Amino acid sequence: DRAPRHPSPQAWLAQWHVLRAQQGWVSNPQETAGRARDCAQRALDADPEDSLALTMEALVHVHFLRRLDEAAALYEKAVTVNPNDSQAWLHKGMLHAFRGQAEAGVNDTERALTLSPLDPMKYYYDSLAASAAATAGRYERAIELAERSLTINCLHTSTLRVLAFSQTLNGEVDAARATVTRLLTLEPDFTVQRFLARAPGADFEVGQRFARALREAGVPE
């Protein structure tokens, strides 16, 4: 309200709506998607060359619209405008991971960690980097990052999901089942089908692999 012409508040608000949806905190995903799109567009209207606004517009395209090609172009523009924008590299890496482009995903998310090693949202960076590492089959690294993320924010259910399927795929099924117990305590209605409905990579092999791992770890269908 105090800075109606500044892109950052609207961009952050767009991300907040995405995070709410990813955590399973919304009862009307379509309404939340509309709010996220509105905030991201307002941010771009304020400054079409703002890397944060471009990143959050891309994030909305990924998680709500599933327009991955358009999101990729927005991320590329964001890192061109500001090569030091760690959020842009983080989410650009996750888009690679969703598509099964494993090494590119790891490279971009690890770059984000390097660019902002003491980020106020460090748990979030570690969580997404863990997902990218799991996509590349680097399950020990994924577990390390997920556990580090949970020491900062033990209530982030997305991280518990990453940890559960990484443990399963690393052969640590008992540990994965214990993680799923923690996950279902925080999000009792979580299921494999809900995971697939939220996951932008659900239509790719990597999303199906993670869904099978969650099923093996005890997540209900």
mmCIF file of C-alpha atoms in Angstrom:
data_model
loop_
_atom_site.group_PDB
_atom_site.id
_atom_site.type_symbol
_atom_site.label_atom_id
_atom_site.label_comp_id
_atom_site.label_asym_id
_atom_site.label_seq_id
_atom_site.Cartn_x
_atom_site.Cartn_y
_atom_site.Cartn_z
ATOM 1 C CA ASP A 1 0.000 0.000 0.000
ATOM 2 C CA ARG A 2 2.877 2.376 0.781
ATOM 3 C CA ALA A 3 4.681 1.638 -2.487
ATOM 4 C CA PRO A 4 1.995 0.944 -5.090
ATOM 5 C CA ARG A 5 4.360 1.605 -8.024
ATOM 6 C CA HIS A 6 7.140 -0.692 -6.807
ATOM 7 C CA PRO A 7 7.227 -4.211 -8.341
ATOM 8 C CA SER A 8 8.732 -6.110 -5.403
ATOM 9 C CA PRO A 9 5.747 -6.226 -2.991
ATOM 10 C CA GLN A 10 3.444 -7.554 -5.707
ATOM 11 C CA ALA A 11 6.074 -10.053 -6.870
ATOM 12 C CA TRP A 12 6.552 -11.416 -3.343
ATOM 13 C CA LEU A 13 2.791 -11.624 -2.894
ATOM 14 C CA ALA A 14 2.541 -13.679 -6.082
ATOM 15 C CA GLN A 15 5.094 -16.114 -4.659
ATOM 16 C CA TRP A 16 3.177 -16.286 -1.384
ATOM 17 C CA HIS A 17 0.091 -17.478 -3.248
ATOM 18 C CA VAL A 18 2.167 -20.141 -5.041
ATOM 19 C CA LEU A 19 3.677 -21.344 -1.758
ATOM 20 C CA ARG A 20 0.241 -21.569 -0.138
ATOM 21 C CA ALA A 21 -0.973 -23.770 -2.968
ATOM 22 C CA GLN A 22 2.125 -25.970 -2.843
ATOM 23 C CA GLN A 23 1.722 -26.471 0.896
ATOM 24 C CA GLY A 24 -1.905 -27.517 0.466
ATOM 25 C CA TRP A 25 -3.261 -24.505 2.349
ATOM 26 C CA VAL A 26 -5.894 -23.390 -0.166
ATOM 27 C CA SER A 27 -9.435 -24.632 -0.609
ATOM 28 C CA ASN A 28 -9.929 -23.029 -4.026
ATOM 29 C CA PRO A 29 -6.815 -23.447 -6.208
ATOM 30 C CA GLN A 30 -8.361 -21.617 -9.168
ATOM 31 C CA GLU A 31 -9.079 -18.546 -7.066
ATOM 32 C CA THR A 32 -5.548 -18.631 -5.666
ATOM 33 C CA ALA A 33 -4.150 -18.968 -9.191
ATOM 34 C CA GLY A 34 -6.084 -15.879 -10.258
ATOM 35 C CA ARG A 35 -4.718 -13.864 -7.366
ATOM 36 C CA ALA A 36 -1.175 -15.004 -8.063
ATOM 37 C CA ARG A 37 -1.470 -14.083 -11.747
ATOM 38 C CA ASP A 38 -2.895 -10.686 -10.858
ATOM 39 C CA CYS A 39 -0.039 -9.922 -8.452
ATOM 40 C CA ALA A 40 2.630 -11.061 -10.897
ATOM 41 C CA GLN A 41 1.123 -8.975 -13.689
ATOM 42 C CA ARG A 42 0.926 -5.910 -11.450
ATOM 43 C CA ALA A 43 4.614 -6.352 -10.650
ATOM 44 C CA LEU A 44 5.495 -6.511 -14.346
ATOM 45 C CA ASP A 45 3.270 -3.531 -15.095
ATOM 46 C CA ALA A 46 5.322 -1.568 -12.561
ATOM 47 C CA ASP A 47 8.633 -2.646 -14.137
ATOM 48 C CA PRO A 48 8.754 -5.019 -17.127
ATOM 49 C CA GLU A 49 12.535 -5.404 -16.668
ATOM 50 C CA ASP A 50 12.507 -6.305 -12.971
ATOM 51 C CA SER A 51 14.130 -9.736 -12.525
ATOM 52 C CA LEU A 52 12.065 -10.605 -9.437
ATOM 53 C CA ALA A 53 8.825 -9.743 -11.226
ATOM 54 C CA LEU A 54 9.869 -11.823 -14.236
ATOM 55 C CA THR A 55 10.769 -14.731 -11.951
ATOM 56 C CA MET A 56 7.446 -14.683 -10.146
ATOM 57 C CA GLU A 57 5.496 -14.410 -13.393
ATOM 58 C CA ALA A 58 7.382 -17.511 -14.529
ATOM 59 C CA LEU A 59 6.616 -19.240 -11.231
ATOM 60 C CA VAL A 60 2.904 -18.671 -11.774
ATOM 61 C CA HIS A 61 3.218 -20.082 -15.302
ATOM 62 C CA VAL A 62 4.891 -23.212 -13.905
ATOM 63 C CA HIS A 63 2.716 -24.002 -10.911
ATOM 64 C CA PHE A 64 -0.713 -22.803 -11.975
ATOM 65 C CA LEU A 65 -0.801 -22.621 -15.763
ATOM 66 C CA ARG A 66 1.693 -25.400 -16.596
ATOM 67 C CA ARG A 67 3.049 -23.267 -19.451
ATOM 68 C CA LEU A 68 6.604 -24.473 -19.056
ATOM 69 C CA ASP A 69 7.992 -23.095 -22.312
ATOM 70 C CA GLU A 70 6.752 -19.595 -21.529
ATOM 71 C CA ALA A 71 8.150 -19.882 -18.013
ATOM 72 C CA ALA A 72 11.549 -20.921 -19.380
ATOM 73 C CA ALA A 73 11.675 -17.793 -21.549
ATOM 74 C CA LEU A 74 10.801 -15.610 -18.561
ATOM 75 C CA TYR A 75 13.518 -17.187 -16.405
ATOM 76 C CA GLU A 76 16.073 -16.683 -19.172
ATOM 77 C CA LYS A 77 15.118 -13.026 -19.402
ATOM 78 C CA ALA A 78 15.343 -12.663 -15.614
ATOM 79 C CA VAL A 79 18.911 -13.992 -15.404
ATOM 80 C CA THR A 80 19.883 -11.900 -18.425
ATOM 81 C CA VAL A 81 18.535 -8.758 -16.772
ATOM 82 C CA ASN A 82 20.194 -9.643 -13.462
ATOM 83 C CA PRO A 83 22.728 -12.506 -13.508
ATOM 84 C CA ASN A 84 23.011 -12.249 -9.715
ATOM 85 C CA ASP A 85 19.326 -12.867 -8.966
ATOM 86 C CA SER A 86 19.503 -16.030 -6.882
ATOM 87 C CA GLN A 87 15.718 -16.551 -6.931
ATOM 88 C CA ALA A 88 15.727 -16.573 -10.719
ATOM 89 C CA TRP A 89 18.489 -19.208 -10.827
ATOM 90 C CA LEU A 90 16.767 -21.268 -8.120
ATOM 91 C CA HIS A 91 13.437 -21.473 -9.926
ATOM 92 C CA LYS A 92 15.055 -21.793 -13.334
ATOM 93 C CA GLY A 93 16.860 -24.843 -11.962
ATOM 94 C CA MET A 94 13.626 -26.289 -10.651
ATOM 95 C CA LEU A 95 12.008 -25.929 -14.047
ATOM 96 C CA HIS A 96 14.864 -27.973 -15.512
ATOM 97 C CA ALA A 97 14.324 -30.533 -12.745
ATOM 98 C CA PHE A 98 10.584 -30.771 -13.408
ATOM 99 C CA ARG A 99 11.363 -31.573 -17.042
ATOM 100 C CA GLY A 100 13.936 -34.194 -16.135
ATOM 101 C CA GLN A 101 16.863 -32.016 -17.288
ATOM 102 C CA ALA A 102 18.800 -33.179 -14.275
ATOM 103 C CA GLU A 103 22.279 -31.697 -14.637
ATOM 104 C CA ALA A 104 20.989 -28.276 -15.679
ATOM 105 C CA GLY A 105 18.695 -28.325 -12.655
ATOM 106 C CA VAL A 106 21.518 -29.135 -10.270
ATOM 107 C CA ASN A 107 23.825 -26.530 -11.801
ATOM 108 C CA ASP A 108 21.271 -23.723 -11.524
ATOM 109 C CA THR A 109 20.061 -24.529 -8.006
ATOM 110 C CA GLU A 110 23.609 -24.930 -6.694
ATOM 111 C CA ARG A 111 24.447 -21.587 -8.302
ATOM 112 C CA ALA A 112 21.533 -20.061 -6.401
ATOM 113 C CA LEU A 113 22.915 -21.445 -3.123
ATOM 114 C CA THR A 114 26.295 -19.909 -3.922
ATOM 115 C CA LEU A 115 24.806 -16.525 -4.821
ATOM 116 C CA SER A 116 22.841 -16.261 -1.572
ATOM 117 C CA PRO A 117 24.448 -18.502 1.078
ATOM 118 C CA LEU A 118 22.799 -16.657 3.988
ATOM 119 C CA ASP A 119 19.434 -16.027 2.383
ATOM 120 C CA PRO A 120 16.550 -15.298 4.789
ATOM 121 C CA MET A 121 14.707 -18.114 2.976
ATOM 122 C CA LYS A 122 17.633 -20.508 3.245
ATOM 123 C CA TYR A 123 15.337 -23.437 4.096
ATOM 124 C CA TYR A 124 13.472 -22.859 0.810
ATOM 125 C CA TYR A 125 16.665 -22.729 -1.243
ATOM 126 C CA ASP A 126 17.883 -25.964 0.339
ATOM 127 C CA SER A 127 14.511 -27.624 -0.235
ATOM 128 C CA LEU A 128 14.426 -26.828 -3.947
ATOM 129 C CA ALA A 129 18.092 -27.714 -4.391
ATOM 130 C CA ALA A 130 17.299 -31.063 -2.742
ATOM 131 C CA SER A 131 14.576 -31.680 -5.321
ATOM 132 C CA ALA A 132 16.965 -30.913 -8.151
ATOM 133 C CA ALA A 133 19.594 -33.225 -6.679
ATOM 134 C CA ALA A 134 17.021 -36.029 -6.407
ATOM 135 C CA THR A 135 16.077 -35.524 -10.048
ATOM 136 C CA ALA A 136 19.717 -36.149 -10.949
ATOM 137 C CA GLY A 137 19.804 -39.315 -8.847
ATOM 138 C CA ARG A 138 22.061 -37.674 -6.248
ATOM 139 C CA TYR A 139 19.972 -38.949 -3.387
ATOM 140 C CA GLU A 140 22.555 -38.556 -0.641
ATOM 141 C CA ARG A 141 22.989 -34.883 -1.559
ATOM 142 C CA ALA A 142 19.208 -34.504 -1.699
ATOM 143 C CA ILE A 143 18.845 -36.006 1.774
ATOM 144 C CA GLU A 144 21.621 -33.765 3.118
ATOM 145 C CA LEU A 145 19.962 -30.625 1.738
ATOM 146 C CA ALA A 146 16.458 -31.648 2.831
ATOM 147 C CA GLU A 147 17.583 -32.402 6.379
ATOM 148 C CA ARG A 148 19.458 -29.085 6.507
ATOM 149 C CA SER A 149 16.308 -27.322 5.331
ATOM 150 C CA LEU A 150 14.210 -29.018 8.009
ATOM 151 C CA THR A 151 16.546 -27.873 10.792
ATOM 152 C CA ILE A 152 15.520 -24.324 9.851
ATOM 153 C CA ASN A 153 11.850 -24.967 9.070
ATOM 154 C CA CYS A 154 10.552 -28.335 10.267
ATOM 155 C CA LEU A 155 6.985 -27.498 9.171
ATOM 156 C CA HIS A 156 7.688 -27.189 5.447
ATOM 157 C CA THR A 157 5.822 -30.166 4.057
ATOM 158 C CA SER A 158 7.355 -29.801 0.596
ATOM 159 C CA THR A 159 10.743 -30.580 2.121
ATOM 160 C CA LEU A 160 9.360 -33.633 3.888
ATOM 161 C CA ARG A 161 8.061 -34.887 0.547
ATOM 162 C CA VAL A 162 11.502 -34.452 -1.018
ATOM 163 C CA LEU A 163 13.155 -36.192 1.907
ATOM 164 C CA ALA A 164 10.702 -39.120 1.785
ATOM 165 C CA PHE A 165 11.126 -39.931 -1.882
ATOM 166 C CA SER A 166 14.889 -39.362 -1.753
ATOM 167 C CA GLN A 167 15.232 -41.762 1.168
ATOM 168 C CA THR A 168 13.122 -44.358 -0.631
ATOM 169 C CA LEU A 169 15.136 -44.105 -3.831
ATOM 170 C CA ASN A 170 18.349 -44.304 -1.793
ATOM 171 C CA GLY A 171 17.210 -47.616 -0.291
ATOM 172 C CA GLU A 172 16.316 -46.135 3.117
ATOM 173 C CA VAL A 173 12.693 -47.217 3.129
ATOM 174 C CA ASP A 174 12.272 -47.395 6.915
ATOM 175 C CA ALA A 175 13.576 -43.838 7.272
ATOM 176 C CA ALA A 176 11.270 -42.748 4.456
ATOM 177 C CA ARG A 177 8.266 -44.237 6.226
ATOM 178 C CA ALA A 178 9.165 -42.322 9.377
ATOM 179 C CA THR A 179 9.381 -39.149 7.270
ATOM 180 C CA VAL A 180 5.962 -39.876 5.770
ATOM 181 C CA THR A 181 4.543 -40.184 9.291
ATOM 182 C CA ARG A 182 5.830 -36.659 10.018
ATOM 183 C CA LEU A 183 4.434 -35.444 6.706
ATOM 184 C CA LEU A 184 0.958 -36.885 7.262
ATOM 185 C CA THR A 185 0.878 -35.412 10.771
ATOM 186 C CA LEU A 186 1.258 -31.952 9.233
ATOM 187 C CA GLU A 187 -0.858 -32.619 6.143
ATOM 188 C CA PRO A 188 -3.269 -35.478 6.932
ATOM 189 C CA ASP A 189 -5.062 -35.348 3.575
ATOM 190 C CA PHE A 190 -1.892 -35.634 1.488
ATOM 191 C CA THR A 191 -2.005 -38.427 -1.094
ATOM 192 C CA VAL A 192 -0.059 -39.580 -4.131
ATOM 193 C CA GLN A 193 -2.774 -38.157 -6.354
ATOM 194 C CA ARG A 194 -2.569 -34.779 -4.621
ATOM 195 C CA PHE A 195 1.184 -34.819 -5.176
ATOM 196 C CA LEU A 196 0.692 -35.481 -8.883
ATOM 197 C CA ALA A 197 -1.970 -32.778 -9.128
ATOM 198 C CA ARG A 198 0.404 -30.172 -7.677
ATOM 199 C CA ALA A 199 3.659 -31.298 -9.280
ATOM 200 C CA PRO A 200 4.534 -29.455 -12.515
ATOM 201 C CA GLY A 201 6.676 -32.461 -13.434
ATOM 202 C CA ALA A 202 3.845 -34.980 -13.029
ATOM 203 C CA ASP A 203 3.659 -35.665 -16.762
ATOM 204 C CA PHE A 204 7.386 -36.350 -17.002
ATOM 205 C CA GLU A 205 9.226 -39.523 -16.008
ATOM 206 C CA VAL A 206 10.775 -37.847 -12.982
ATOM 207 C CA GLY A 207 7.382 -36.961 -11.499
ATOM 208 C CA GLN A 208 6.153 -40.512 -11.941
ATOM 209 C CA ARG A 209 9.351 -41.852 -10.335
ATOM 210 C CA PHE A 210 8.855 -39.666 -7.273
ATOM 211 C CA ALA A 211 5.186 -40.639 -7.046
ATOM 212 C CA ARG A 212 6.128 -44.340 -7.027
ATOM 213 C CA ALA A 213 8.677 -43.662 -4.289
ATOM 214 C CA LEU A 214 6.128 -41.842 -2.137
ATOM 215 C CA ARG A 215 3.691 -44.731 -2.609
ATOM 216 C CA GLU A 216 6.386 -47.197 -1.481
ATOM 217 C CA ALA A 217 7.105 -45.030 1.555
ATOM 218 C CA GLY A 218 3.489 -45.283 2.690
ATOM 219 C CA VAL A 219 1.739 -42.240 1.250
ATOM 220 C CA PRO A 220 -1.878 -43.273 0.542
ATOM 221 C CA GLU A 221 -3.042 -43.323 -3.058
#
